Coordinates of C-alpha atoms and ligand atoms in Angstrom, one line a residue:
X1313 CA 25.5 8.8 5.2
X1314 CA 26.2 12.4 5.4
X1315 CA 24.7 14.3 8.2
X1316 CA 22.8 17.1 5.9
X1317 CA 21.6 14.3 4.0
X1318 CA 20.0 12.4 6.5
X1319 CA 18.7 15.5 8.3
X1320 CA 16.8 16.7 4.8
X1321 CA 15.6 13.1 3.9
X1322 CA 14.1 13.2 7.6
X1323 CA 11.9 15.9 6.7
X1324 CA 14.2 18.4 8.5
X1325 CA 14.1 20.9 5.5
X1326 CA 16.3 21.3 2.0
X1327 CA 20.0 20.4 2.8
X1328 CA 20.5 24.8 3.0
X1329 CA 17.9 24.8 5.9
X1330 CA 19.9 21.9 7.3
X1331 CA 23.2 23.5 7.5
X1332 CA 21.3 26.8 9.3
X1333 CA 20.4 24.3 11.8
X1334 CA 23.9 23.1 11.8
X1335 CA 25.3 26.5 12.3
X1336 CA 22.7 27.2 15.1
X1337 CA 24.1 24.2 16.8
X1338 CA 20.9 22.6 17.1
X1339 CA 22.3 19.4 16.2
X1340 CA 23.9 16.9 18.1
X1341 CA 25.7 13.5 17.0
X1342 CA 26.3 11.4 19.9
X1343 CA 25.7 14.5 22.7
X1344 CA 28.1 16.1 20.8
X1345 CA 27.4 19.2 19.5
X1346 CA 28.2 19.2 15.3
X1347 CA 28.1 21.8 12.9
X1348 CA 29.9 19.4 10.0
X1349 CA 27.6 19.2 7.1
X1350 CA 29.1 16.6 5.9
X1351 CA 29.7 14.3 9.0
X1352 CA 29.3 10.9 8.4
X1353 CA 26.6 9.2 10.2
X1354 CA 26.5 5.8 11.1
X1355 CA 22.7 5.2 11.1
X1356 CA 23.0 2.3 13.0
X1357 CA 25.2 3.4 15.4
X1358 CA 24.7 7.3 16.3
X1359 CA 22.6 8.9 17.9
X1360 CA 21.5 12.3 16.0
X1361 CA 19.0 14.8 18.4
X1362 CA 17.8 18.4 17.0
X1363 CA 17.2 20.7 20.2
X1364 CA 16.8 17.4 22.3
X1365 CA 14.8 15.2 20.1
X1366 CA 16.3 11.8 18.7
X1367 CA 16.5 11.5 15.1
X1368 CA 15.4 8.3 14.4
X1369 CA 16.4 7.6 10.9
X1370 CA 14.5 5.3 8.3
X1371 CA 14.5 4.7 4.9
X1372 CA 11.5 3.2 4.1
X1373 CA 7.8 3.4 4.9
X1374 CA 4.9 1.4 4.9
X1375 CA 1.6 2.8 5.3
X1376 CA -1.6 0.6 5.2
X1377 CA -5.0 2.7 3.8
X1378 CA -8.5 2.3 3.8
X1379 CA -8.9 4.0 0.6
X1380 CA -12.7 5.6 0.2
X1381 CA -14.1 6.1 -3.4
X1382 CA -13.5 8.8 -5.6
X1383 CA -10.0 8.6 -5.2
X1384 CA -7.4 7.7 -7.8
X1385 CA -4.4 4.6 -6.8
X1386 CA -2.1 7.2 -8.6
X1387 CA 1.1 9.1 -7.3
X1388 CA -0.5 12.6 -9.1
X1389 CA -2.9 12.9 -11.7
X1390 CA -4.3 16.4 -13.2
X1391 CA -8.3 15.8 -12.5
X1392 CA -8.8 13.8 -9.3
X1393 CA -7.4 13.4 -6.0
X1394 CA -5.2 10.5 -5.7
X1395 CA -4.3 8.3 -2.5
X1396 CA -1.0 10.7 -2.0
X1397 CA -3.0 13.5 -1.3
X1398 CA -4.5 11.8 1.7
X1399 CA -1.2 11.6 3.2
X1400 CA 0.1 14.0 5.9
X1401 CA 3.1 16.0 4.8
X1402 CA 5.3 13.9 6.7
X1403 CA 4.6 10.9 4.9
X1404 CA 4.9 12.4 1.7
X1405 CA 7.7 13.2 2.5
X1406 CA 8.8 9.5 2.0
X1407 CA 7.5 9.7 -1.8
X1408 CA 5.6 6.5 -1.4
X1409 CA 3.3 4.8 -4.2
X1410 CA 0.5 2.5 -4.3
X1411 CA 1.5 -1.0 -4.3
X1412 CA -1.3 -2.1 -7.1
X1413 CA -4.2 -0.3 -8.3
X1414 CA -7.5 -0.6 -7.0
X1415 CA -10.1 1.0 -9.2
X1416 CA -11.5 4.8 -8.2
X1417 CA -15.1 2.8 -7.3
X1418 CA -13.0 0.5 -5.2
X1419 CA -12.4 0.9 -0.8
X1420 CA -10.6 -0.8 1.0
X1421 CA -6.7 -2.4 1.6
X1422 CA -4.1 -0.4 0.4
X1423 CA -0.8 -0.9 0.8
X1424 CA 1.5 2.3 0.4
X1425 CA 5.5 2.4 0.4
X1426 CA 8.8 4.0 -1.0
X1427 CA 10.3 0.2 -1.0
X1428 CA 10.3 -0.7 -4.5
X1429 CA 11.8 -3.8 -4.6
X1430 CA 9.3 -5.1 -1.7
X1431 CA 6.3 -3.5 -3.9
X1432 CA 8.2 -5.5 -7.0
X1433 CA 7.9 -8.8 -5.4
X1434 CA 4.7 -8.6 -4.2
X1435 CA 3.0 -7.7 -7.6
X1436 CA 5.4 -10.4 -9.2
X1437 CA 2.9 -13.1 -11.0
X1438 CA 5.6 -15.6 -9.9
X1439 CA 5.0 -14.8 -6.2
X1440 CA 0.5 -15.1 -7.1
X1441 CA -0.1 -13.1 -3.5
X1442 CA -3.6 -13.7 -2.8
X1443 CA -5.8 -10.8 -2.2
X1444 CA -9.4 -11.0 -1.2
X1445 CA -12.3 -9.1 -1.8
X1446 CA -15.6 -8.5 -0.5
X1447 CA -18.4 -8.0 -3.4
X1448 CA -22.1 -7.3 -4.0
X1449 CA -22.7 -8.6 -7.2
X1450 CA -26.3 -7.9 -9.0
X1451 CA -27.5 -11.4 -10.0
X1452 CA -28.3 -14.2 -7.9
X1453 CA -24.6 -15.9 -7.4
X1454 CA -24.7 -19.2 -7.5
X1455 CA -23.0 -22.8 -6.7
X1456 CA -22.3 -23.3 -10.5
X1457 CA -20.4 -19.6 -10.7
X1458 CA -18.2 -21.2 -7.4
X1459 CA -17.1 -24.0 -9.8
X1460 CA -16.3 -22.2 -12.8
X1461 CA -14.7 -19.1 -10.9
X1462 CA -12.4 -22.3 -9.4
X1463 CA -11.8 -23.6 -13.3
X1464 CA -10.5 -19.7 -14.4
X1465 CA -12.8 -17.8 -16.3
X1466 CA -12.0 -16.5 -19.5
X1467 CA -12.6 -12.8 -19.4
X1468 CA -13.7 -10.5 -22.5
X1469 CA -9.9 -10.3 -24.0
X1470 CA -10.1 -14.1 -24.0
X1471 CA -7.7 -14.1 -21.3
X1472 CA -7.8 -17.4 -19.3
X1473 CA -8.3 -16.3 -15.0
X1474 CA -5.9 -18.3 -12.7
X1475 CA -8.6 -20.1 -10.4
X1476 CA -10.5 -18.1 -7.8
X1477 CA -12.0 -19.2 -4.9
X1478 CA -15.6 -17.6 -4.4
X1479 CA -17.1 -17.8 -1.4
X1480 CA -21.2 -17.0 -2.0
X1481 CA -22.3 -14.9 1.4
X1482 CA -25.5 -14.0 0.8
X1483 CA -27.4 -15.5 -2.8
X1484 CA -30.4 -12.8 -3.8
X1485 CA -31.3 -10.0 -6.3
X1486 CA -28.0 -8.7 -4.9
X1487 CA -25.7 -11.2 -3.6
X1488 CA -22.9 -10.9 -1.5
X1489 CA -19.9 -12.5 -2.1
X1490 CA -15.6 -13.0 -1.1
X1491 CA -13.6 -13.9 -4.0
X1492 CA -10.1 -14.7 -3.6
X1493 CA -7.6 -14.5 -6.8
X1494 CA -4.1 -14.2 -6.9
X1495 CA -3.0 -12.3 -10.0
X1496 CA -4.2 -8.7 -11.0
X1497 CA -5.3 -8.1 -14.3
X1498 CA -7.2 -5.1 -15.4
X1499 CA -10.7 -4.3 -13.3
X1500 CA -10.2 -8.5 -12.9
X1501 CA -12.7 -9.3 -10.0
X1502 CA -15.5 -6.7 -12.2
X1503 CA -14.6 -8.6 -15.5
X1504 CA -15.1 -12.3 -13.8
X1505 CA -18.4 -11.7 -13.0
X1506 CA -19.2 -10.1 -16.4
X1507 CA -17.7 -13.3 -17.3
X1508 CA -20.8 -15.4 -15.5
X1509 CA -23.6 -12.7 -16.5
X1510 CA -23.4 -10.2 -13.8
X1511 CA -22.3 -6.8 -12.5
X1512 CA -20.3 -5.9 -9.3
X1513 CA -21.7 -2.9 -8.1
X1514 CA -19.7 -2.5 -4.6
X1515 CA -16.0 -3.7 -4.4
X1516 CA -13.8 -3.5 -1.2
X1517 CA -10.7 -4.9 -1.0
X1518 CA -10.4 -6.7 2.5
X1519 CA -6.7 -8.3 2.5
X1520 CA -3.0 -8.5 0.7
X1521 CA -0.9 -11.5 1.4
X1522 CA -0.7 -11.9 5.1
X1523 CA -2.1 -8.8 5.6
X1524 CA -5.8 -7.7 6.5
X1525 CA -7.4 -4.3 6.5
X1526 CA -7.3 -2.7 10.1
X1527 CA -11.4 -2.5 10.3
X1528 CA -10.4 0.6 12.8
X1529 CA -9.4 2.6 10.1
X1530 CA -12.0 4.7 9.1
X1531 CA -12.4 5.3 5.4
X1532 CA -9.6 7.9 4.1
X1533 CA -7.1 7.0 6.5
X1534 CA -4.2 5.2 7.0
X1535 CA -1.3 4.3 9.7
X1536 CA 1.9 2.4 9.5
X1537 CA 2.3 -1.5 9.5
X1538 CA 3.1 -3.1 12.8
X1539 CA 6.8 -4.5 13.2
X1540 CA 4.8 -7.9 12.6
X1541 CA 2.8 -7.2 9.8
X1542 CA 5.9 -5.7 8.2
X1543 CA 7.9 -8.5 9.0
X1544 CA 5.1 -10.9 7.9
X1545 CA 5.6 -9.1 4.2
X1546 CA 9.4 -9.1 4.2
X1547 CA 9.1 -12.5 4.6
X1548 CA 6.8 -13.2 2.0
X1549 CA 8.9 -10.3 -0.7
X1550 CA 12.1 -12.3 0.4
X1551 CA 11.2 -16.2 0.0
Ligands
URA2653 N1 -10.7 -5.9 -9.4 C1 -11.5 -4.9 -9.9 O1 -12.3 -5.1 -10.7 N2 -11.3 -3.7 -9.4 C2 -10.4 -3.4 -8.4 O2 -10.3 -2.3 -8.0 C3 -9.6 -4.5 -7.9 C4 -9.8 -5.7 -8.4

């Protein structure tokens, strides 16, 4: 890749900012100092500082969010704030996008990249990645909603559910429930319980696949996967 390239796509400014960097001889390939614009970089391979610093170079990012309400699972939108706009500048800088929608009433997991194949695989209904969610659900939930949420449900376009596995936590005037389901239709988890007779009124979402929400994020925020929670979803995108 060429130098001014990688530089910009590092955050390091347009590629004309670059090459006044480059002129300043602020750059460095391999302790070398380099002033070629167009010097091509072996990513693997060199080692690229600016005044000292190592440029580590990445393509991709993967970001996991506790995402609050109020906000949309949208790259922009005119109205509302979206889940981009929680990011720091140097994350934006990535141009990552939501991988699935969770509704604006909806907290929790989030998963966040600039990898489109690995987002493609994951939302593929071929792959059916589980995700699991944490409800309260105004009606008393009970044993018979467990069976027929594990039969499918048919939801109000007549659409037949893939099984989900509901889990009752607490049965009362407002129960609390985990429902697991591995396909994402349209406000699904809200429309299965319409399906039975009642309303969710709080929805979080608690994990992705192999991956759970980081309970140490506080609402709003977000930090990158850990080399195994990124490797754990590789492997899952690639098999
Ligand atoms: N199901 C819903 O109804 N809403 C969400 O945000 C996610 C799943």
């Amino acid at each position: 890749m060429r130098l001014d390239k990688l530089l910009a796509n590092m955050g390091f400014g347009s590629r004309k900012e670059v090459k006044q960097l480059l002129k300043k001889g602020a750059v460095r390939v391999n302790a070398e100092a380099v002033k070629d614009a167009a010097l091509h970089i072996d990513t693997e391979r060199d080692e690229v500082t600016i005044l000292g610093e190592r440029v580590v170079y990445k393509e991709f990012i993967y970001l996991m969010m506790h995402k609050p309400q109020g906000v949309l699972s949208a790259t922009e939108d005119n109205r509302d704030r979206t889940v981009i706009d929680l990011l720091d500048a140097d994350s934006q800088h990535f141009e990552p996008f939501p991988v699935g929608r969770l509704d604006k009433d909806t907290e929790g997991f989030l998963l966040l990249t600039n990898d489109g194949k690995l987002a493609h695989n994951l939302l593929s209904p071929k792959k059916g990645v589980p995700k699991t969610y944490y409800a309260h659900v105004e009606g008393i939930v009970t044993e018979e909603d467990v069976e027929r949420f594990a039969e499918g449900v048919i939801l109000d376009d007549a659409y037949l559910t893939k099984p989900g596995k509901l889990r009752i936590l607490k049965s009362a005037d407002v129960s609390e429930i985990e429902l697991t389901i591995t396909e994402g239709k349209f406000h699904q988890v809200k429309r299965m319980f319409v399906a039975v007779g009642k309303q969710v009124v709080y929805l979080k979402r608690l994990s992705m696949g192999p991956l759970s929400l980081d309970e140490n994020l506080p609402l709003g925020s977000y930090r990158e996967l850990t080399e195994e929670e990124l490797n754990l979803l590789l492997q899952l995108s690639n098999n």
